[in-house]
Amino acid sequence: MIRPGSSPLLSTVKNLLRLGMLTSAALTSGCTAISGAGPSSKAITRADGQPIDSAGIKIMDLTDGLTRQIAANQHTALFSEVFAEPSDGDILVGKGDQIEITIWEAPPATLFGAGSSDITTASNARTVDPSRIARQTGLPGQTVGADGQINVPFVGSVQAAGRNTQQIAADIVARLRGKAHEPQVMVKIADNAATNVTVVGEVVHNLRLPLTAKRERLLDAIAAAGGARQPVGKTTIQVTRDNIVETLPLATIITDPRQNIMLRSNDVVTALFQPYSFTALGAIGRNSEIDFEGTGLTLAQALGRIGGLDDTRANAQGVFIFRLEDKAALGLADDHNVRTTPDDKVPVIFRVKLRDPEAFFLAQSFLIKNKDVIYVSNAPLADIQKFVNIIGSLVYPAISVQNSTR
């Protein structure tokens, strides 16, 4: 019978236990060898023994003052501020539009008499004097050419593009005087091919919407396209006008009438579904990219959506938010030495200490931005616990075998 004290297996167990104690001591002193979900809090604060601030990356503790400062600078550009309201004049004729012209000539009609419709000026048409008959002539519809002009009989070429129908009619009347007897002219747009807005994206029907004298607004265009296909709270509207591109949540446009802007020719309206997201990594419920509504999301809500921190390994003092932020929002507008990206953003890491009760109030007012990265580091003892579990998985089966040989 083998004595327990002399068992080679038991000696191996003792050696493993000694190794476990030595490794735990090394881990406690900071020499971590167990792989984790990402860098530790200390590794984020210091890289290769040097503070990360020296590399131009700012590390800032999330405080009430900083939260208020960032919120003051996180002003969303409103459509009413960015896009100028078009004038209240009529829709202008454009190249490619088809227009119709009707000319009236007072009696006695001298220029447009033959083949024209008669409009009597007498109360009794059976006793009317032919000299008292006004003549109405409807010209065939014609398309505004690439040169922006149309041709009118007895008038010649008339500039149409860039003018409203009243201006075109007044020009024709002026040039008919002396040729026709007291002419009057009406011009109307029969087919609006030039003055349109384009509606695309997450709408029921993509379309080109002709603008009329009604002066269609943003919600008119969305309604004409059948409305948004996604819920209002998860839809944002992007308006492109010339070189300006701005986006607002659909809910904001509905609740704030000022953002329901008047559209202009060649505007592009795009409905987008869930364009905002943040990435969550580390010791949390689940690592993933999370979409959120354009109306905004607070840090507290973001932590809730990822299932909170992992109780078994998360470091409550090691919650970090990685962001590219405006210099002004960080109070660094006058600092010319700070490192910036090509679009003048500052790489910044916000540190949140959730062991402080005040941090939960700050988390309710700190807004997450699109493309933020939330990272939660492992607690210092989490790696030690990992190693102990590994040792335990080796030791306990060995002890069971030793006991079975007695």
mmCIF file of C-alpha atoms in Angstrom:
data_model
loop_
_atom_site.group_PDB
_atom_site.id
_atom_site.type_symbol
_atom_site.label_atom_id
_atom_site.label_comp_id
_atom_site.label_asym_id
_atom_site.label_seq_id
_atom_site.Cartn_x
_atom_site.Cartn_y
_atom_site.Cartn_z
ATOM 1 C CA MET A 1 0.000 0.000 0.000
ATOM 2 C CA ILE A 2 1.387 3.404 -0.964
ATOM 3 C CA ARG A 3 1.707 5.898 1.882
ATOM 4 C CA PRO A 4 0.033 9.289 1.198
ATOM 5 C CA GLY A 5 3.140 11.175 2.279
ATOM 6 C CA SER A 6 5.290 9.434 -0.289
ATOM 7 C CA SER A 7 2.870 9.614 -3.223
ATOM 8 C CA PRO A 8 4.391 11.214 -6.351
ATOM 9 C CA LEU A 9 0.903 12.428 -7.274
ATOM 10 C CA LEU A 10 0.490 14.249 -3.977
ATOM 11 C CA SER A 11 3.889 15.850 -4.454
ATOM 12 C CA THR A 12 2.716 17.136 -7.804
ATOM 13 C CA VAL A 13 -0.388 18.580 -6.160
ATOM 14 C CA LYS A 14 1.724 20.341 -3.551
ATOM 15 C CA ASN A 15 3.943 21.776 -6.262
ATOM 16 C CA LEU A 16 0.936 23.063 -8.167
ATOM 17 C CA LEU A 17 -0.398 24.733 -5.028
ATOM 18 C CA ARG A 18 2.967 26.364 -4.359
ATOM 19 C CA LEU A 19 3.049 27.559 -7.983
ATOM 20 C CA GLY A 20 -0.468 28.936 -7.616
ATOM 21 C CA MET A 21 0.473 30.949 -4.508
ATOM 22 C CA LEU A 22 3.610 32.331 -6.174
ATOM 23 C CA THR A 23 1.700 33.268 -9.347
ATOM 24 C CA SER A 24 -1.064 34.921 -7.318
ATOM 25 C CA ALA A 25 1.515 37.053 -5.581
ATOM 26 C CA ALA A 26 3.002 38.035 -8.938
ATOM 27 C CA LEU A 27 -0.403 38.909 -10.331
ATOM 28 C CA THR A 28 -1.188 41.004 -7.275
ATOM 29 C CA SER A 29 1.990 43.033 -7.837
ATOM 30 C CA GLY A 30 0.809 43.873 -11.383
ATOM 31 C CA CYS A 31 2.637 41.243 -13.479
ATOM 32 C CA THR A 32 -0.528 39.945 -15.112
ATOM 33 C CA ALA A 33 -0.034 36.935 -17.353
ATOM 34 C CA ILE A 34 -3.612 35.743 -17.805
ATOM 35 C CA SER A 35 -5.289 36.957 -20.977
ATOM 36 C CA GLY A 36 -8.327 39.198 -20.525
ATOM 37 C CA ALA A 37 -10.996 40.901 -22.594
ATOM 38 C CA GLY A 38 -8.778 43.937 -23.097
ATOM 39 C CA PRO A 39 -6.343 46.292 -21.356
ATOM 40 C CA SER A 40 -6.495 46.880 -17.629
ATOM 41 C CA SER A 41 -7.293 50.262 -16.120
ATOM 42 C CA LYS A 42 -3.605 50.779 -15.437
ATOM 43 C CA ALA A 43 -2.670 49.829 -18.995
ATOM 44 C CA ILE A 44 -5.083 52.431 -20.344
ATOM 45 C CA THR A 45 -3.756 55.130 -18.035
ATOM 46 C CA ARG A 46 -0.144 54.270 -18.772
ATOM 47 C CA ALA A 47 1.322 52.807 -21.949
ATOM 48 C CA ASP A 48 4.872 51.353 -21.865
ATOM 49 C CA GLY A 49 5.485 53.037 -18.560
ATOM 50 C CA GLN A 50 4.571 56.497 -19.899
ATOM 51 C CA PRO A 51 1.338 58.416 -19.232
ATOM 52 C CA ILE A 52 -0.942 58.220 -22.241
ATOM 53 C CA ASP A 53 -1.393 62.016 -22.032
ATOM 54 C CA SER A 54 2.162 62.361 -23.323
ATOM 55 C CA ALA A 55 1.040 60.690 -26.549
ATOM 56 C CA GLY A 56 -1.578 63.404 -27.082
ATOM 57 C CA ILE A 57 -4.528 61.268 -25.945
ATOM 58 C CA LYS A 58 -6.468 63.045 -23.216
ATOM 59 C CA ILE A 59 -7.738 61.115 -20.196
ATOM 60 C CA MET A 60 -10.429 62.934 -18.237
ATOM 61 C CA ASP A 61 -12.441 61.902 -15.216
ATOM 62 C CA LEU A 62 -16.135 62.391 -15.814
ATOM 63 C CA THR A 63 -17.210 65.208 -13.484
ATOM 64 C CA ASP A 64 -20.275 67.395 -13.222
ATOM 65 C CA GLY A 65 -18.406 70.382 -14.661
ATOM 66 C CA LEU A 66 -17.057 68.418 -17.612
ATOM 67 C CA THR A 67 -20.475 66.892 -18.315
ATOM 68 C CA ARG A 68 -22.094 70.347 -18.366
ATOM 69 C CA GLN A 69 -19.348 71.736 -20.592
ATOM 70 C CA ILE A 70 -19.695 68.931 -23.144
ATOM 71 C CA ALA A 71 -23.496 69.224 -23.125
ATOM 72 C CA ALA A 72 -23.242 72.967 -23.791
ATOM 73 C CA ASN A 73 -21.081 72.303 -26.832
ATOM 74 C CA GLN A 74 -23.107 69.353 -28.168
ATOM 75 C CA HIS A 75 -25.515 71.580 -30.068
ATOM 76 C CA THR A 76 -27.230 69.768 -32.907
ATOM 77 C CA ALA A 77 -27.476 71.854 -36.058
ATOM 78 C CA LEU A 78 -31.170 72.465 -36.736
ATOM 79 C CA PHE A 79 -32.625 72.615 -40.224
ATOM 80 C CA SER A 80 -34.127 76.017 -39.421
ATOM 81 C CA GLU A 81 -30.638 77.354 -38.675
ATOM 82 C CA VAL A 82 -28.779 75.776 -41.580
ATOM 83 C CA PHE A 83 -31.179 76.018 -44.518
ATOM 84 C CA ALA A 84 -32.414 79.438 -45.584
ATOM 85 C CA GLU A 85 -36.134 79.687 -46.262
ATOM 86 C CA PRO A 86 -36.827 80.148 -50.000
ATOM 87 C CA SER A 87 -38.586 83.340 -51.041
ATOM 88 C CA ASP A 88 -42.362 83.401 -51.111
ATOM 89 C CA GLY A 89 -42.420 84.063 -54.875
ATOM 90 C CA ASP A 90 -43.902 81.699 -57.409
ATOM 91 C CA ILE A 91 -42.089 78.610 -58.596
ATOM 92 C CA LEU A 92 -39.570 79.557 -61.262
ATOM 93 C CA VAL A 93 -39.696 77.941 -64.685
ATOM 94 C CA GLY A 94 -36.718 75.715 -65.411
ATOM 95 C CA LYS A 95 -35.112 74.029 -68.379
ATOM 96 C CA GLY A 96 -37.147 71.012 -69.452
ATOM 97 C CA ASP A 97 -40.443 72.355 -68.085
ATOM 98 C CA GLN A 98 -43.422 72.315 -70.419
ATOM 99 C CA ILE A 99 -45.497 75.475 -70.395
ATOM 100 C CA GLU A 100 -48.787 76.501 -71.958
ATOM 101 C CA ILE A 101 -49.562 80.033 -73.199
ATOM 102 C CA THR A 102 -53.007 81.504 -73.817
ATOM 103 C CA ILE A 103 -53.382 84.911 -75.518
ATOM 104 C CA TRP A 104 -56.517 87.109 -75.504
ATOM 105 C CA GLU A 105 -57.009 89.977 -77.919
ATOM 106 C CA ALA A 106 -59.641 92.629 -77.280
ATOM 107 C CA PRO A 107 -62.151 93.457 -80.033
ATOM 108 C CA PRO A 108 -61.674 94.214 -82.764
ATOM 109 C CA ALA A 109 -59.067 91.415 -82.910
ATOM 110 C CA THR A 110 -56.492 92.152 -85.557
ATOM 111 C CA LEU A 111 -53.668 89.674 -84.998
ATOM 112 C CA PHE A 112 -55.259 86.512 -83.606
ATOM 113 C CA GLY A 113 -58.652 86.714 -85.366
ATOM 114 C CA ALA A 114 -58.755 83.780 -87.745
ATOM 115 C CA GLY A 115 -59.094 80.311 -86.252
ATOM 116 C CA SER A 116 -59.333 81.617 -82.689
ATOM 117 C CA SER A 117 -62.074 81.046 -80.156
ATOM 118 C CA ASP A 118 -64.623 83.852 -79.927
ATOM 119 C CA ILE A 119 -65.532 85.467 -76.616
ATOM 120 C CA THR A 120 -68.553 87.768 -77.001
ATOM 121 C CA THR A 121 -68.727 91.057 -75.159
ATOM 122 C CA ALA A 122 -72.473 91.541 -75.745
ATOM 123 C CA SER A 123 -75.296 90.408 -73.478
ATOM 124 C CA ASN A 124 -77.170 88.804 -76.381
ATOM 125 C CA ALA A 125 -74.973 86.606 -78.599
ATOM 126 C CA ARG A 126 -77.619 86.525 -81.400
ATOM 127 C CA THR A 127 -77.333 90.248 -82.001
ATOM 128 C CA VAL A 128 -73.590 90.568 -81.411
ATOM 129 C CA ASP A 129 -71.511 92.825 -83.570
ATOM 130 C CA PRO A 130 -68.468 90.901 -84.944
ATOM 131 C CA SER A 131 -66.371 93.911 -84.123
ATOM 132 C CA ARG A 132 -67.147 93.357 -80.452
ATOM 133 C CA ILE A 133 -65.830 89.773 -80.308
ATOM 134 C CA ALA A 134 -62.608 89.120 -78.341
ATOM 135 C CA ARG A 135 -60.328 86.404 -79.617
ATOM 136 C CA GLN A 136 -58.679 83.699 -77.455
ATOM 137 C CA THR A 137 -55.737 81.765 -78.833
ATOM 138 C CA GLY A 138 -54.204 78.784 -77.070
ATOM 139 C CA LEU A 139 -50.675 78.011 -78.189
ATOM 140 C CA PRO A 140 -49.462 74.404 -78.218
ATOM 141 C CA GLY A 141 -47.475 73.438 -75.141
ATOM 142 C CA GLN A 142 -43.756 73.679 -75.591
ATOM 143 C CA THR A 143 -40.728 72.581 -73.629
ATOM 144 C CA VAL A 144 -38.214 75.098 -72.343
ATOM 145 C CA GLY A 145 -35.018 74.444 -74.256
ATOM 146 C CA ALA A 146 -31.483 73.985 -73.012
ATOM 147 C CA ASP A 147 -30.932 77.699 -73.646
ATOM 148 C CA GLY A 148 -33.845 78.464 -71.293
ATOM 149 C CA GLN A 149 -36.014 79.978 -74.050
ATOM 150 C CA ILE A 150 -39.353 79.393 -75.768
ATOM 151 C CA ASN A 151 -40.756 80.710 -79.065
ATOM 152 C CA VAL A 152 -44.007 82.682 -79.304
ATOM 153 C CA PRO A 153 -45.636 83.596 -82.651
ATOM 154 C CA PHE A 154 -45.184 87.281 -83.567
ATOM 155 C CA VAL A 155 -42.922 87.658 -80.556
ATOM 156 C CA GLY A 156 -39.949 85.419 -81.171
ATOM 157 C CA SER A 157 -37.661 83.919 -78.523
ATOM 158 C CA VAL A 158 -38.629 84.618 -74.917
ATOM 159 C CA GLN A 159 -36.452 83.867 -71.891
ATOM 160 C CA ALA A 160 -38.398 81.475 -69.653
ATOM 161 C CA ALA A 161 -35.928 79.650 -67.392
ATOM 162 C CA GLY A 162 -35.275 81.406 -64.115
ATOM 163 C CA ARG A 163 -38.463 83.495 -64.305
ATOM 164 C CA ASN A 164 -41.929 82.988 -62.888
ATOM 165 C CA THR A 165 -45.050 82.718 -65.081
ATOM 166 C CA GLN A 166 -46.137 86.317 -64.387
ATOM 167 C CA GLN A 167 -42.799 87.664 -65.598
ATOM 168 C CA ILE A 168 -42.955 85.601 -68.786
ATOM 169 C CA ALA A 169 -46.550 86.767 -69.456
ATOM 170 C CA ALA A 170 -45.640 90.427 -68.912
ATOM 171 C CA ASP A 171 -42.729 90.103 -71.354
ATOM 172 C CA ILE A 172 -44.976 88.600 -74.043
ATOM 173 C CA VAL A 173 -47.636 91.309 -73.540
ATOM 174 C CA ALA A 174 -45.054 94.073 -73.850
ATOM 175 C CA ARG A 175 -43.723 92.662 -77.103
ATOM 176 C CA LEU A 176 -47.239 92.168 -78.589
ATOM 177 C CA ARG A 177 -48.249 95.797 -78.092
ATOM 178 C CA GLY A 178 -48.576 97.531 -81.428
ATOM 179 C CA LYS A 179 -49.189 94.187 -83.109
ATOM 180 C CA ALA A 180 -52.258 92.879 -81.251
ATOM 181 C CA HIS A 181 -55.175 94.920 -79.910
ATOM 182 C CA GLU A 182 -54.901 95.204 -76.109
ATOM 183 C CA PRO A 183 -53.380 91.740 -75.671
ATOM 184 C CA GLN A 184 -53.568 89.790 -72.437
ATOM 185 C CA VAL A 185 -51.518 86.659 -71.745
ATOM 186 C CA MET A 186 -51.718 83.773 -69.280
ATOM 187 C CA VAL A 187 -48.775 81.392 -68.804
ATOM 188 C CA LYS A 188 -48.898 78.209 -66.747
ATOM 189 C CA ILE A 189 -46.556 75.288 -66.122
ATOM 190 C CA ALA A 190 -48.128 72.178 -67.644
ATOM 191 C CA ASP A 191 -45.349 69.740 -66.712
ATOM 192 C CA ASN A 192 -42.892 70.599 -63.967
ATOM 193 C CA ALA A 193 -39.759 68.717 -64.984
ATOM 194 C CA ALA A 194 -37.108 71.012 -63.512
ATOM 195 C CA THR A 195 -38.368 72.056 -60.082
ATOM 196 C CA ASN A 196 -38.369 68.807 -58.130
ATOM 197 C CA VAL A 197 -37.092 67.302 -54.903
ATOM 198 C CA THR A 198 -35.898 63.702 -54.624
ATOM 199 C CA VAL A 199 -37.106 61.492 -51.766
ATOM 200 C CA VAL A 200 -35.193 58.241 -51.162
ATOM 201 C CA GLY A 201 -34.199 55.807 -48.416
ATOM 202 C CA GLU A 202 -36.459 54.178 -45.849
ATOM 203 C CA VAL A 203 -39.719 55.405 -47.381
ATOM 204 C CA VAL A 204 -42.504 53.396 -48.978
ATOM 205 C CA HIS A 205 -41.852 54.796 -52.473
ATOM 206 C CA ASN A 206 -38.742 56.551 -53.744
ATOM 207 C CA LEU A 207 -39.871 59.435 -55.925
ATOM 208 C CA ARG A 208 -39.238 62.809 -57.506
ATOM 209 C CA LEU A 209 -41.779 65.289 -56.184
ATOM 210 C CA PRO A 210 -42.621 68.316 -58.371
ATOM 211 C CA LEU A 211 -42.774 71.529 -56.367
ATOM 212 C CA THR A 212 -45.835 73.700 -56.788
ATOM 213 C CA ALA A 213 -46.903 77.177 -55.769
ATOM 214 C CA LYS A 214 -48.125 75.636 -52.530
ATOM 215 C CA ARG A 215 -44.462 75.576 -51.426
ATOM 216 C CA GLU A 216 -44.158 71.978 -50.237
ATOM 217 C CA ARG A 217 -42.379 71.368 -46.950
ATOM 218 C CA LEU A 218 -40.253 68.491 -45.689
ATOM 219 C CA LEU A 219 -43.105 66.466 -44.193
ATOM 220 C CA ASP A 220 -45.124 66.964 -47.395
ATOM 221 C CA ALA A 221 -42.353 65.208 -49.333
ATOM 222 C CA ILE A 222 -42.162 62.341 -46.830
ATOM 223 C CA ALA A 223 -45.948 61.927 -46.908
ATOM 224 C CA ALA A 224 -45.956 61.946 -50.730
ATOM 225 C CA ALA A 225 -43.418 59.095 -50.620
ATOM 226 C CA GLY A 226 -45.800 57.035 -48.493
ATOM 227 C CA GLY A 227 -44.177 57.873 -45.162
ATOM 228 C CA ALA A 228 -41.246 56.263 -43.361
ATOM 229 C CA ARG A 229 -41.081 52.457 -43.371
ATOM 230 C CA GLN A 230 -39.499 52.335 -39.896
ATOM 231 C CA PRO A 231 -40.785 53.606 -36.534
ATOM 232 C CA VAL A 232 -40.594 57.379 -36.110
ATOM 233 C CA GLY A 233 -38.265 57.097 -33.101
ATOM 234 C CA LYS A 234 -35.741 55.099 -35.116
ATOM 235 C CA THR A 235 -35.773 57.187 -38.298
ATOM 236 C CA THR A 236 -33.633 60.198 -39.099
ATOM 237 C CA ILE A 237 -34.041 62.550 -42.048
ATOM 238 C CA GLN A 238 -31.073 63.829 -44.023
ATOM 239 C CA VAL A 239 -31.469 66.882 -46.248
ATOM 240 C CA THR A 240 -28.891 67.586 -48.963
ATOM 241 C CA ARG A 241 -28.942 71.038 -50.520
ATOM 242 C CA ASP A 242 -26.050 72.086 -52.738
ATOM 243 C CA ASN A 243 -22.965 71.290 -50.619
ATOM 244 C CA ILE A 244 -24.801 71.249 -47.277
ATOM 245 C CA VAL A 245 -25.780 67.930 -45.675
ATOM 246 C CA GLU A 246 -27.562 67.878 -42.308
ATOM 247 C CA THR A 247 -29.492 65.238 -40.373
ATOM 248 C CA LEU A 248 -32.215 65.397 -37.729
ATOM 249 C CA PRO A 249 -34.417 62.763 -36.068
ATOM 250 C CA LEU A 250 -37.831 62.487 -37.668
ATOM 251 C CA ALA A 251 -39.371 62.847 -34.207
ATOM 252 C CA THR A 252 -37.729 66.270 -33.850
ATOM 253 C CA ILE A 253 -39.092 67.419 -37.212
ATOM 254 C CA ILE A 254 -42.594 66.343 -36.212
ATOM 255 C CA THR A 255 -42.547 67.940 -32.766
ATOM 256 C CA ASP A 256 -40.803 71.182 -33.788
ATOM 257 C CA PRO A 257 -42.655 72.894 -36.679
ATOM 258 C CA ARG A 258 -39.635 75.129 -37.371
ATOM 259 C CA GLN A 259 -37.700 72.084 -38.611
ATOM 260 C CA ASN A 260 -40.393 71.271 -41.177
ATOM 261 C CA ILE A 261 -38.550 73.480 -43.634
ATOM 262 C CA MET A 262 -39.771 74.660 -47.020
ATOM 263 C CA LEU A 263 -38.112 72.683 -49.790
ATOM 264 C CA ARG A 264 -36.166 74.073 -52.708
ATOM 265 C CA SER A 265 -35.577 72.724 -56.189
ATOM 266 C CA ASN A 266 -33.031 69.870 -56.363
ATOM 267 C CA ASP A 267 -33.153 69.143 -52.614
ATOM 268 C CA VAL A 268 -32.542 65.482 -51.743
ATOM 269 C CA VAL A 269 -34.464 64.086 -48.763
ATOM 270 C CA THR A 270 -33.153 60.763 -47.417
ATOM 271 C CA ALA A 271 -34.850 58.723 -44.701
ATOM 272 C CA LEU A 272 -32.302 56.710 -42.681
ATOM 273 C CA PHE A 273 -32.888 53.857 -40.247
ATOM 274 C CA GLN A 274 -30.663 53.619 -37.156
ATOM 275 C CA PRO A 275 -27.628 55.565 -38.377
ATOM 276 C CA TYR A 276 -26.297 55.932 -34.811
ATOM 277 C CA SER A 277 -24.443 53.250 -32.854
ATOM 278 C CA PHE A 278 -21.834 52.692 -30.152
ATOM 279 C CA THR A 279 -19.560 49.728 -29.486
ATOM 280 C CA ALA A 280 -19.396 48.029 -26.078
ATOM 281 C CA LEU A 281 -16.371 45.911 -25.109
ATOM 282 C CA GLY A 282 -14.775 44.339 -22.047
ATOM 283 C CA ALA A 283 -16.232 42.992 -18.825
ATOM 284 C CA ILE A 284 -19.892 43.554 -19.616
ATOM 285 C CA GLY A 285 -22.992 41.518 -20.285
ATOM 286 C CA ARG A 286 -22.302 41.255 -24.024
ATOM 287 C CA ASN A 287 -19.721 42.685 -26.417
ATOM 288 C CA SER A 288 -21.429 44.138 -29.484
ATOM 289 C CA GLU A 289 -22.306 47.164 -31.557
ATOM 290 C CA ILE A 290 -25.533 48.728 -30.318
ATOM 291 C CA ASP A 291 -27.845 50.900 -32.415
ATOM 292 C CA PHE A 292 -29.624 53.779 -30.748
ATOM 293 C CA GLU A 293 -32.211 56.404 -31.633
ATOM 294 C CA GLY A 294 -31.313 59.720 -33.180
ATOM 295 C CA THR A 295 -33.102 61.501 -30.331
ATOM 296 C CA GLY A 296 -30.159 60.559 -28.093
ATOM 297 C CA LEU A 297 -28.970 58.049 -25.500
ATOM 298 C CA THR A 298 -27.422 58.631 -22.072
ATOM 299 C CA LEU A 299 -24.552 56.639 -20.598
ATOM 300 C CA ALA A 300 -26.933 55.131 -18.037
ATOM 301 C CA GLN A 301 -29.225 53.916 -20.808
ATOM 302 C CA ALA A 302 -26.262 52.572 -22.776
ATOM 303 C CA LEU A 303 -25.041 50.524 -19.796
ATOM 304 C CA GLY A 304 -28.555 49.173 -19.402
ATOM 305 C CA ARG A 305 -28.759 48.099 -23.037
ATOM 306 C CA ILE A 306 -25.551 46.086 -22.826
ATOM 307 C CA GLY A 307 -26.753 44.234 -19.759
ATOM 308 C CA GLY A 308 -24.675 46.206 -17.265
ATOM 309 C CA LEU A 309 -21.272 45.283 -15.895
ATOM 310 C CA ASP A 310 -20.236 41.669 -15.355
ATOM 311 C CA ASP A 311 -20.351 41.239 -11.551
ATOM 312 C CA THR A 312 -17.789 38.453 -11.594
ATOM 313 C CA ARG A 313 -14.959 40.352 -13.291
ATOM 314 C CA ALA A 314 -15.763 44.015 -14.009
ATOM 315 C CA ASN A 315 -13.830 46.849 -12.414
ATOM 316 C CA ALA A 316 -16.391 49.468 -11.365
ATOM 317 C CA GLN A 317 -13.582 52.031 -11.295
ATOM 318 C CA GLY A 318 -12.516 51.113 -14.823
ATOM 319 C CA VAL A 319 -15.366 52.232 -17.100
ATOM 320 C CA PHE A 320 -13.986 54.178 -20.072
ATOM 321 C CA ILE A 321 -15.538 55.982 -23.030
ATOM 322 C CA PHE A 322 -13.295 56.400 -26.087
ATOM 323 C CA ARG A 323 -14.278 59.318 -28.311
ATOM 324 C CA LEU A 324 -13.088 61.822 -30.888
ATOM 325 C CA GLU A 325 -14.329 65.102 -29.415
ATOM 326 C CA ASP A 326 -14.302 68.762 -30.419
ATOM 327 C CA LYS A 327 -11.572 70.860 -28.804
ATOM 328 C CA ALA A 328 -14.066 73.451 -27.616
ATOM 329 C CA ALA A 329 -16.135 70.817 -25.813
ATOM 330 C CA LEU A 330 -13.054 69.871 -23.753
ATOM 331 C CA GLY A 331 -12.028 73.455 -23.045
ATOM 332 C CA LEU A 332 -8.981 73.102 -25.321
ATOM 333 C CA ALA A 333 -9.928 75.563 -28.062
ATOM 334 C CA ASP A 334 -6.849 77.714 -27.376
ATOM 335 C CA ASP A 335 -4.453 74.800 -26.856
ATOM 336 C CA HIS A 336 -2.429 74.547 -30.066
ATOM 337 C CA ASN A 337 -0.234 71.738 -28.749
ATOM 338 C CA VAL A 338 -3.007 69.198 -28.305
ATOM 339 C CA ARG A 339 -3.017 66.309 -30.751
ATOM 340 C CA THR A 340 -5.901 66.371 -33.229
ATOM 341 C CA THR A 341 -7.164 64.237 -36.089
ATOM 342 C CA PRO A 342 -7.299 65.555 -39.689
ATOM 343 C CA ASP A 343 -10.863 66.795 -39.028
ATOM 344 C CA ASP A 344 -9.668 68.677 -35.906
ATOM 345 C CA LYS A 345 -11.011 66.217 -33.319
ATOM 346 C CA VAL A 346 -9.217 65.356 -30.053
ATOM 347 C CA PRO A 347 -8.753 61.656 -29.056
ATOM 348 C CA VAL A 348 -10.105 61.541 -25.515
ATOM 349 C CA ILE A 349 -10.814 58.820 -22.940
ATOM 350 C CA PHE A 350 -13.455 59.621 -20.335
ATOM 351 C CA ARG A 351 -13.018 57.663 -17.086
ATOM 352 C CA VAL A 352 -16.148 56.875 -15.066
ATOM 353 C CA LYS A 353 -15.805 55.674 -11.475
ATOM 354 C CA LEU A 354 -19.022 53.842 -10.794
ATOM 355 C CA ARG A 355 -18.089 53.180 -7.157
ATOM 356 C CA ASP A 356 -18.880 56.853 -6.581
ATOM 357 C CA PRO A 357 -22.684 57.321 -6.229
ATOM 358 C CA GLU A 358 -22.414 60.692 -7.978
ATOM 359 C CA ALA A 359 -21.312 58.881 -11.132
ATOM 360 C CA PHE A 360 -24.796 57.423 -11.589
ATOM 361 C CA PHE A 361 -26.278 60.914 -11.712
ATOM 362 C CA LEU A 362 -23.618 61.980 -14.211
ATOM 363 C CA ALA A 363 -24.390 58.894 -16.313
ATOM 364 C CA GLN A 364 -27.992 60.089 -16.615
ATOM 365 C CA SER A 365 -26.945 63.369 -18.224
ATOM 366 C CA PHE A 366 -23.833 62.330 -20.203
ATOM 367 C CA LEU A 367 -24.923 61.719 -23.796
ATOM 368 C CA ILE A 368 -23.400 58.950 -25.895
ATOM 369 C CA LYS A 369 -22.322 60.025 -29.372
ATOM 370 C CA ASN A 370 -22.289 58.081 -32.608
ATOM 371 C CA LYS A 371 -19.245 55.738 -32.896
ATOM 372 C CA ASP A 372 -18.359 55.980 -29.187
ATOM 373 C CA VAL A 373 -16.588 52.957 -27.668
ATOM 374 C CA ILE A 374 -17.517 51.948 -24.102
ATOM 375 C CA TYR A 375 -14.923 49.706 -22.485
ATOM 376 C CA VAL A 376 -15.043 48.091 -19.025
ATOM 377 C CA SER A 377 -11.758 46.703 -17.708
ATOM 378 C CA ASN A 378 -11.356 43.611 -15.548
ATOM 379 C CA ALA A 379 -11.093 43.995 -11.790
ATOM 380 C CA PRO A 380 -7.516 43.438 -10.454
ATOM 381 C CA LEU A 381 -8.519 40.220 -8.671
ATOM 382 C CA ALA A 382 -10.422 38.834 -11.635
ATOM 383 C CA ASP A 383 -7.257 37.515 -13.274
ATOM 384 C CA ILE A 384 -6.165 35.962 -9.971
ATOM 385 C CA GLN A 385 -9.518 34.242 -9.714
ATOM 386 C CA LYS A 386 -9.040 32.943 -13.260
ATOM 387 C CA PHE A 387 -5.715 31.385 -12.311
ATOM 388 C CA VAL A 388 -7.081 29.879 -9.095
ATOM 389 C CA ASN A 389 -9.876 28.308 -11.142
ATOM 390 C CA ILE A 390 -7.304 26.843 -13.538
ATOM 391 C CA ILE A 391 -5.266 25.432 -10.620
ATOM 392 C CA GLY A 392 -8.440 24.109 -9.046
ATOM 393 C CA SER A 393 -9.365 22.283 -12.229
ATOM 394 C CA LEU A 394 -6.015 20.483 -12.001
ATOM 395 C CA VAL A 395 -5.755 19.970 -8.230
ATOM 396 C CA TYR A 396 -9.191 18.647 -7.380
ATOM 397 C CA PRO A 397 -9.142 15.766 -9.899
ATOM 398 C CA ALA A 398 -5.643 14.889 -8.646
ATOM 399 C CA ILE A 399 -6.809 14.802 -5.024
ATOM 400 C CA SER A 400 -9.763 12.644 -6.010
ATOM 401 C CA VAL A 401 -7.390 10.173 -7.697
ATOM 402 C CA GLN A 402 -5.094 10.224 -4.633
ATOM 403 C CA ASN A 403 -7.978 9.513 -2.293
ATOM 404 C CA SER A 404 -9.130 6.644 -4.469
ATOM 405 C CA THR A 405 -5.698 4.938 -4.149
ATOM 406 C CA ARG A 406 -5.682 4.876 -0.383
#
